[in-house]
Amino acid sequence: MTFGELPSRSAGMAAHRTPIAAPAERLADRLETPALDDRSYRVVRLPNKLEVLLVHDPDTDKASAALDVNVGNFSDREDMPGMAHAVEHLLFMGTEKYPKENAYSQYLTSHSGYSNAYTAATSTNYFFEVAASAGTTGSEEDAAPAQDGPPASGETVPESPLYGALDRFAQFFIAPLFLSSTLDRELKAVDSENKKNLQNDTWRLNQLAKSLSNPKHPYCHFSTGNLDTLRDGPRARGVEIRDEFIRFHEQHYSANRMKLVILGRESLDELEAWAVELFSAIRNKDLPQNRWDAEQPFTDKELLTQYFAKPVMDMRELDLVFPFLDEETLFESHPGRYLSHLIGHEGPGSILSFIKAKGWANGLGAGSSPICPGSASFSITIRLTEDGLKSYREVVKTVFRYIALLRETPPQSWIVDEMAGMAEVNFRFRQKSPASKFTSRISTVMQKPVPREWLLSATSLIRKFDSDAISTALSYLRPDNFRMALISPDLSEHLDQKEKWYGTEYRCEKIPVDFLAEIQRAGKANCTSNIPDLYLPAKNEFIPTNLEVERRDVKEPLKAPRLVRNEESARIWWKKDDRFWVPKGYVWITLRNALSNATPGNVVKTKLYCELVKDALVEYSYDAEIAGLDYGLGSHTDGLDVEVSGYNDKMSVLLEKVLLSMRDLEVKPDRFKVVKERLLRAYRNWGFQQPYHQIGEYTRWLGVERRWINDQCLDELVHVAERDVRDFYPQLLRQVHVEALVHGNLHKEEALRLSQLVEGILKPRALPQSQWSVHRALILPPGSNHLYSHTLKDPANVNHCIEYYLFVGDVADRMLRSKLALFAQTTDEPGFDQLRTKEQLGYVVFTGVRMQATVMGYRVLVQSERTPAYLETRIDAFLGGFGARLEEMSDDDFEAHKRSLINKRLEKLKNLGQETQRFWSHIGNEFFDFDQVDLDVACLKTLTKPDLIDFYRQYISPSSPTRAKLSVHMVAQATPADADKDLSPDEQKEKVVAVLTQHLASRDVETDAEKLQGRFAEVDLASADQEAILAVVGSHLRADLKLDATAAQAILAEGKALLPSLLPALGAQEQAEAEQTNGVGADGPKKAGAVTVIENVHEFKAGLAVTAGPRAVKDLSEFEETAPKL
């Protein structure tokens, strides 16, 4: 099909909706699987050449499907970057069979599900997850799935939520509507997503690398898109943008380019029948695989260049990128993994070991990445210190000397054997992952040319040693075949250019001749001229050899660990794995000592201590990490956390070494300098994160009696000297209480030995319970309404953020907790639909429960270009209107919400780590409520709609006199008005009309944008004449849309309250001081109580009462071990 051909929606797609009855072709019935995999698999090809992996999992409580299309941003039109991404968004906005734009999300939400999608370079991946059964998980009850309309006469609809989800999902690819009414909103969502990333260094630097690649290869594309590339620019050129999106779908979405994975409880035969019935109508256009063989991403023009770039964050990074071997067909030998294993090694003899000893670097990563079929790259990324930045040329030469060492040393079969052995062990004992994560990942693997029997194993296993393939791969890592990037905020080079899409400042030039000559000499070094401290790693002593698992029949897995030691000095919890049967374990230890969190100064000294210990362990622990054995060391409010996890064979060896390093740490001046500098950067960079990543820290800070925020710690860190840490850390270890959980393939005696290892090495005095910290939260009194505002640090960020928090009460009140969870369930989809989809407040919108220490509440979080004051009004409007929605909710819908929440609460644990995390959270919060899920579900089952209405009226409704609210505002320094200050009057009016159209749509009023634009012809927006704007809108409502006077007046009354906070975000006037109000207008709910602005946090906290501390739900003696050894 050419660009000039544009079929109608009915002719092009709807005619193909009739299911094709032809059977599917079997491609594979048996797949290579992990040892404990109890699923069955089948690969089929439908008559339309759509390939499907069917997965029968008899025990799953979550069903899922994912579809990967072999088209991504590489296929964007040159003059409309972001097309593939926009089409991904638009497919969610209604289909011919299910035209309601949120029908899909409503259906999934009502069945404990969710969905998402992403657009990559050469593929777009769509996936969902839904309850596997229509009834409550673990129950035999089945109820008919929610319907968007009655089934056709004589039609029998299967009672599986998966069937209904598949039916809706398939229509994305059969007959999407690309509704005009949703087009503008979804393009704004794409634009908001892009703006969310504008100050993110990962996005900025990735785009800079792409922008500096071959302009004839699509790798250079801007992939996300924005309003200018997807709407305003094309419209200015006379392009009908909706037609272009339809055309893109027609040209690139073909059944033979799609790979589908379906996972459910149903039999393979039934899943196959559904796939044939629901997906055979997707048109097959017999399109070839997308390839770009005519050009490569890097040509001679781009190679042997160096570019210097300024990041937003305080970071120093050196990147070396080599065009590399395409490994798509080398799935048996994976030669790139051999090189990444050696170049990225962190043990003795490695690049990192050498440059770290010189004080030049903190970290190094290396690996190959496919770009598209036929193209790949190999990257070496080094995190530099301040001294390393000055000596970056020496760092580069060190890398090439190590590559020369590899070139001189033939590929070593023993290294590949070691890697292959660990890969086999990891695959053999791979545990299940969440259903949608599995289906999404495997659907992308299906795009690769691997044998269908190896779909689960091809990317994991190394099946053979191929010396020639390794040598060929190594031949790409040459001094004449790379480019270099140096990233730092304090470069001496003059940065004379700005990247087009993100505005990154940079300078690009050819690598100087003298430097290149030095690199070439380093690349030719031989054994006699090379650095003696660079050599290949020794054999890994941490490779597990004992992988035995003592498996016994268990009627029902234990739901709580046993308390095998309960003394003043230590409390040791243990559970032998009786569910997953893998040779792995988790040892999580808290060394309780309130000193670590007593002051911000103590917090940073504790962090420095932990970082210094980890710094000293890098070389030793790296072999353990490769062998599937990890450790962690960190600090929190109660003291120090020590964790060791992985294959249990040599777990005690690693734990012993960690404890000895903690006890015997030598604080060396050179390493202290490096580690402190790294921690300073981390604290400084924290304030440059996205606002929605920061706001929770402030909400938590305001909610508890004693907590420290980033800025307080940063102020102290500046003054900490080496001797401070040396004098301080012995106090952390001198007197502690040991709380530990030992879980997995470990017996009780082993658990006790591991705990004795802690006490035997550290030899602490016991910390009596009377000296433990008590976790308490602050109580927001009924009727209170507090506001805390914080100005964000990043001067270029335009996004504000609000967390609107409603205090509910004691987290231990099980019935109240159940009501809160159910209310959050009922607002989940409507909140997203209203605030994000309809009102387009921002890309980041979240509603849900916030738990903190001993209290809980309901929160709404929005990140947006709109002012927090405006966002507050919209949240109030949503919550104010939700009461009527709740009262009008049918009994069937209410029960569906209960069922959906119960299914979520009863969701099965997928792996040993999830169970460990659950146990540790119950131990850490000191409630020890290991039966929480079952008891909460019992409460949920008793709730009625009147219960929830009463809950809403007391805790949620903006008009409630007993509601307690805390609103946290993250205020951006920059505003859209700054960016739009040069807009012409016509452009200002277009923006105002777009937002008004959006707002009216949120009131279910579909406007005529062209007529509304015409009515603004005589309005002077620069003067911010609000009465004139309201008059124009009023005329449009009454004359153009024929609304009755009452409805029009209600909308205008609300609009009058919104305009003061709305106009500044449109560039229509200079930013005014945000009003401290959250009223929603004459017809909206009124706030109970005036706003109290928090100006002094200490005084705010001093004026509030605190809760009681956490108390165990039952006496701990009930958990003590009395049963014989398992």
CSV table of C-alpha atoms in Angstrom, one decimal, residues 300-440:
chain,number,residue,atom,x,y,z
A,300,ASP,CA,33.3,6.8,8.9
A,301,LYS,CA,31.9,10.3,9.6
A,302,GLU,CA,30.6,9.3,13.0
A,303,LEU,CA,33.5,7.0,14.0
A,304,LEU,CA,36.7,8.3,15.6
A,305,THR,CA,34.7,11.3,17.0
A,306,GLN,CA,34.4,12.5,20.6
A,307,TYR,CA,31.6,14.5,22.0
A,308,PHE,CA,31.4,16.3,25.3
A,309,ALA,CA,28.0,16.8,27.0
A,310,LYS,CA,26.6,18.6,30.0
A,311,PRO,CA,24.1,16.5,32.1
A,312,VAL,CA,21.4,17.8,34.3
A,313,MET,CA,22.6,15.7,37.2
A,314,ASP,CA,26.1,15.9,38.8
A,315,MET,CA,27.6,12.9,37.0
A,316,ARG,CA,30.9,12.0,35.3
A,317,GLU,CA,30.8,9.3,32.7
A,318,LEU,CA,33.0,8.0,29.9
A,319,ASP,CA,31.4,6.0,27.1
A,320,LEU,CA,33.1,4.1,24.4
A,321,VAL,CA,30.8,2.7,21.7
A,322,PHE,CA,31.9,0.3,18.9
A,323,PRO,CA,29.8,-0.9,16.0
A,324,PHE,CA,29.5,-4.6,16.7
A,325,LEU,CA,28.7,-8.0,15.4
A,326,ASP,CA,25.0,-8.8,14.8
A,327,GLU,CA,24.4,-11.8,17.2
A,328,GLU,CA,20.8,-12.5,16.1
A,329,THR,CA,21.7,-15.9,14.7
A,330,LEU,CA,24.5,-16.7,17.3
A,331,PHE,CA,22.1,-17.7,20.0
A,332,GLU,CA,24.0,-20.9,20.7
A,333,SER,CA,27.4,-19.3,21.5
A,334,HIS,CA,26.6,-15.6,22.5
A,335,PRO,CA,30.1,-14.4,21.8
A,336,GLY,CA,29.3,-10.9,23.1
A,337,ARG,CA,28.8,-12.3,26.5
A,338,TYR,CA,32.3,-13.6,26.7
A,339,LEU,CA,33.7,-10.1,26.0
A,340,SER,CA,31.3,-8.3,28.4
A,341,HIS,CA,32.1,-10.9,31.1
A,342,LEU,CA,35.8,-10.0,30.8
A,343,ILE,CA,35.8,-6.3,30.0
A,344,GLY,CA,33.1,-5.7,32.6
A,345,HIS,CA,34.7,-7.9,35.3
A,346,GLU,CA,35.3,-6.2,38.7
A,347,GLY,CA,37.7,-8.6,40.3
A,348,PRO,CA,41.6,-8.6,40.5
A,349,GLY,CA,43.3,-8.0,37.1
A,350,SER,CA,40.2,-6.2,35.6
A,351,ILE,CA,40.0,-2.8,34.0
A,352,LEU,CA,37.9,-1.6,36.9
A,353,SER,CA,40.3,-2.9,39.5
A,354,PHE,CA,43.2,-1.0,37.9
A,355,ILE,CA,41.5,2.3,37.4
A,356,LYS,CA,39.8,2.2,40.7
A,357,ALA,CA,43.2,1.7,42.5
A,358,LYS,CA,44.3,4.8,40.6
A,359,GLY,CA,41.4,6.7,42.0
A,360,TRP,CA,39.9,7.3,38.5
A,361,ALA,CA,36.6,5.4,38.6
A,362,ASN,CA,33.8,4.1,40.7
A,363,GLY,CA,32.2,1.6,38.3
A,364,LEU,CA,32.3,0.0,34.9
A,365,GLY,CA,29.7,-1.7,32.7
A,366,ALA,CA,30.2,-3.4,29.3
A,367,GLY,CA,27.9,-5.3,26.9
A,368,SER,CA,26.5,-5.6,23.4
A,369,SER,CA,23.1,-4.3,22.4
A,370,PRO,CA,21.1,-5.1,19.2
A,371,ILE,CA,20.1,-1.9,17.3
A,372,CYS,CA,18.0,-3.6,14.6
A,373,PRO,CA,18.5,-6.7,12.5
A,374,GLY,CA,21.9,-6.3,10.9
A,375,SER,CA,23.2,-3.7,13.3
A,376,ALA,CA,24.5,-3.8,16.9
A,377,SER,CA,26.9,-1.9,19.2
A,378,PHE,CA,29.2,-2.8,22.1
A,379,SER,CA,29.4,-0.2,24.8
A,380,ILE,CA,31.8,0.3,27.7
A,381,THR,CA,30.6,2.8,30.3
A,382,ILE,CA,32.8,4.0,33.1
A,383,ARG,CA,31.7,6.1,36.1
A,384,LEU,CA,34.6,8.5,36.6
A,385,THR,CA,35.8,10.3,39.8
A,386,GLU,CA,36.9,13.9,39.7
A,387,ASP,CA,40.5,12.7,39.2
A,388,GLY,CA,39.3,10.3,36.6
A,389,LEU,CA,37.8,13.1,34.6
A,390,LYS,CA,41.1,14.9,34.6
A,391,SER,CA,42.8,11.6,33.5
A,392,TYR,CA,40.2,10.3,31.1
A,393,ARG,CA,42.8,9.8,28.3
A,394,GLU,CA,44.6,7.4,30.6
A,395,VAL,CA,41.4,5.6,31.3
A,396,VAL,CA,40.7,5.1,27.6
A,397,LYS,CA,44.2,3.8,27.0
A,398,THR,CA,43.7,1.3,29.8
A,399,VAL,CA,40.6,-0.1,28.2
A,400,PHE,CA,42.4,-0.6,24.9
A,401,ARG,CA,45.4,-2.2,26.7
A,402,TYR,CA,43.0,-4.7,28.2
A,403,ILE,CA,41.4,-5.4,24.8
A,404,ALA,CA,44.9,-5.9,23.4
A,405,LEU,CA,45.4,-8.5,26.2
A,406,LEU,CA,42.3,-10.3,25.0
A,407,ARG,CA,43.5,-10.2,21.4
A,408,GLU,CA,46.8,-11.8,22.4
A,409,THR,CA,45.1,-14.5,24.5
A,410,PRO,CA,43.1,-17.0,22.5
A,411,PRO,CA,39.5,-17.4,23.7
A,412,GLN,CA,39.5,-19.6,26.8
A,413,SER,CA,37.2,-22.6,26.8
A,414,TRP,CA,37.3,-22.8,30.6
A,415,ILE,CA,35.8,-19.3,30.9
A,416,VAL,CA,33.0,-20.2,28.5
A,417,ASP,CA,32.4,-23.5,30.4
A,418,GLU,CA,32.1,-21.6,33.6
A,419,MET,CA,29.7,-19.1,32.1
A,420,ALA,CA,27.7,-21.8,30.5
A,421,GLY,CA,27.5,-23.8,33.7
A,422,MET,CA,26.1,-20.8,35.6
A,423,ALA,CA,23.7,-20.1,32.8
A,424,GLU,CA,22.5,-23.6,33.0
A,425,VAL,CA,22.1,-23.5,36.8
A,426,ASN,CA,20.2,-20.2,36.6
A,427,PHE,CA,17.9,-21.5,33.9
A,428,ARG,CA,17.3,-24.8,35.6
A,429,PHE,CA,16.2,-23.1,38.8
A,430,ARG,CA,14.4,-20.2,37.3
A,431,GLN,CA,11.3,-19.4,39.2
A,432,LYS,CA,8.1,-17.9,37.9
A,433,SER,CA,7.7,-14.2,37.3
A,434,PRO,CA,4.5,-12.1,37.2
A,435,ALA,CA,2.3,-13.3,34.3
A,436,SER,CA,2.4,-10.2,32.2
A,437,LYS,CA,6.1,-9.8,32.6
A,438,PHE,CA,6.5,-13.3,31.3
A,439,THR,CA,4.2,-12.9,28.3
A,440,SER,CA,5.6,-9.5,27.3
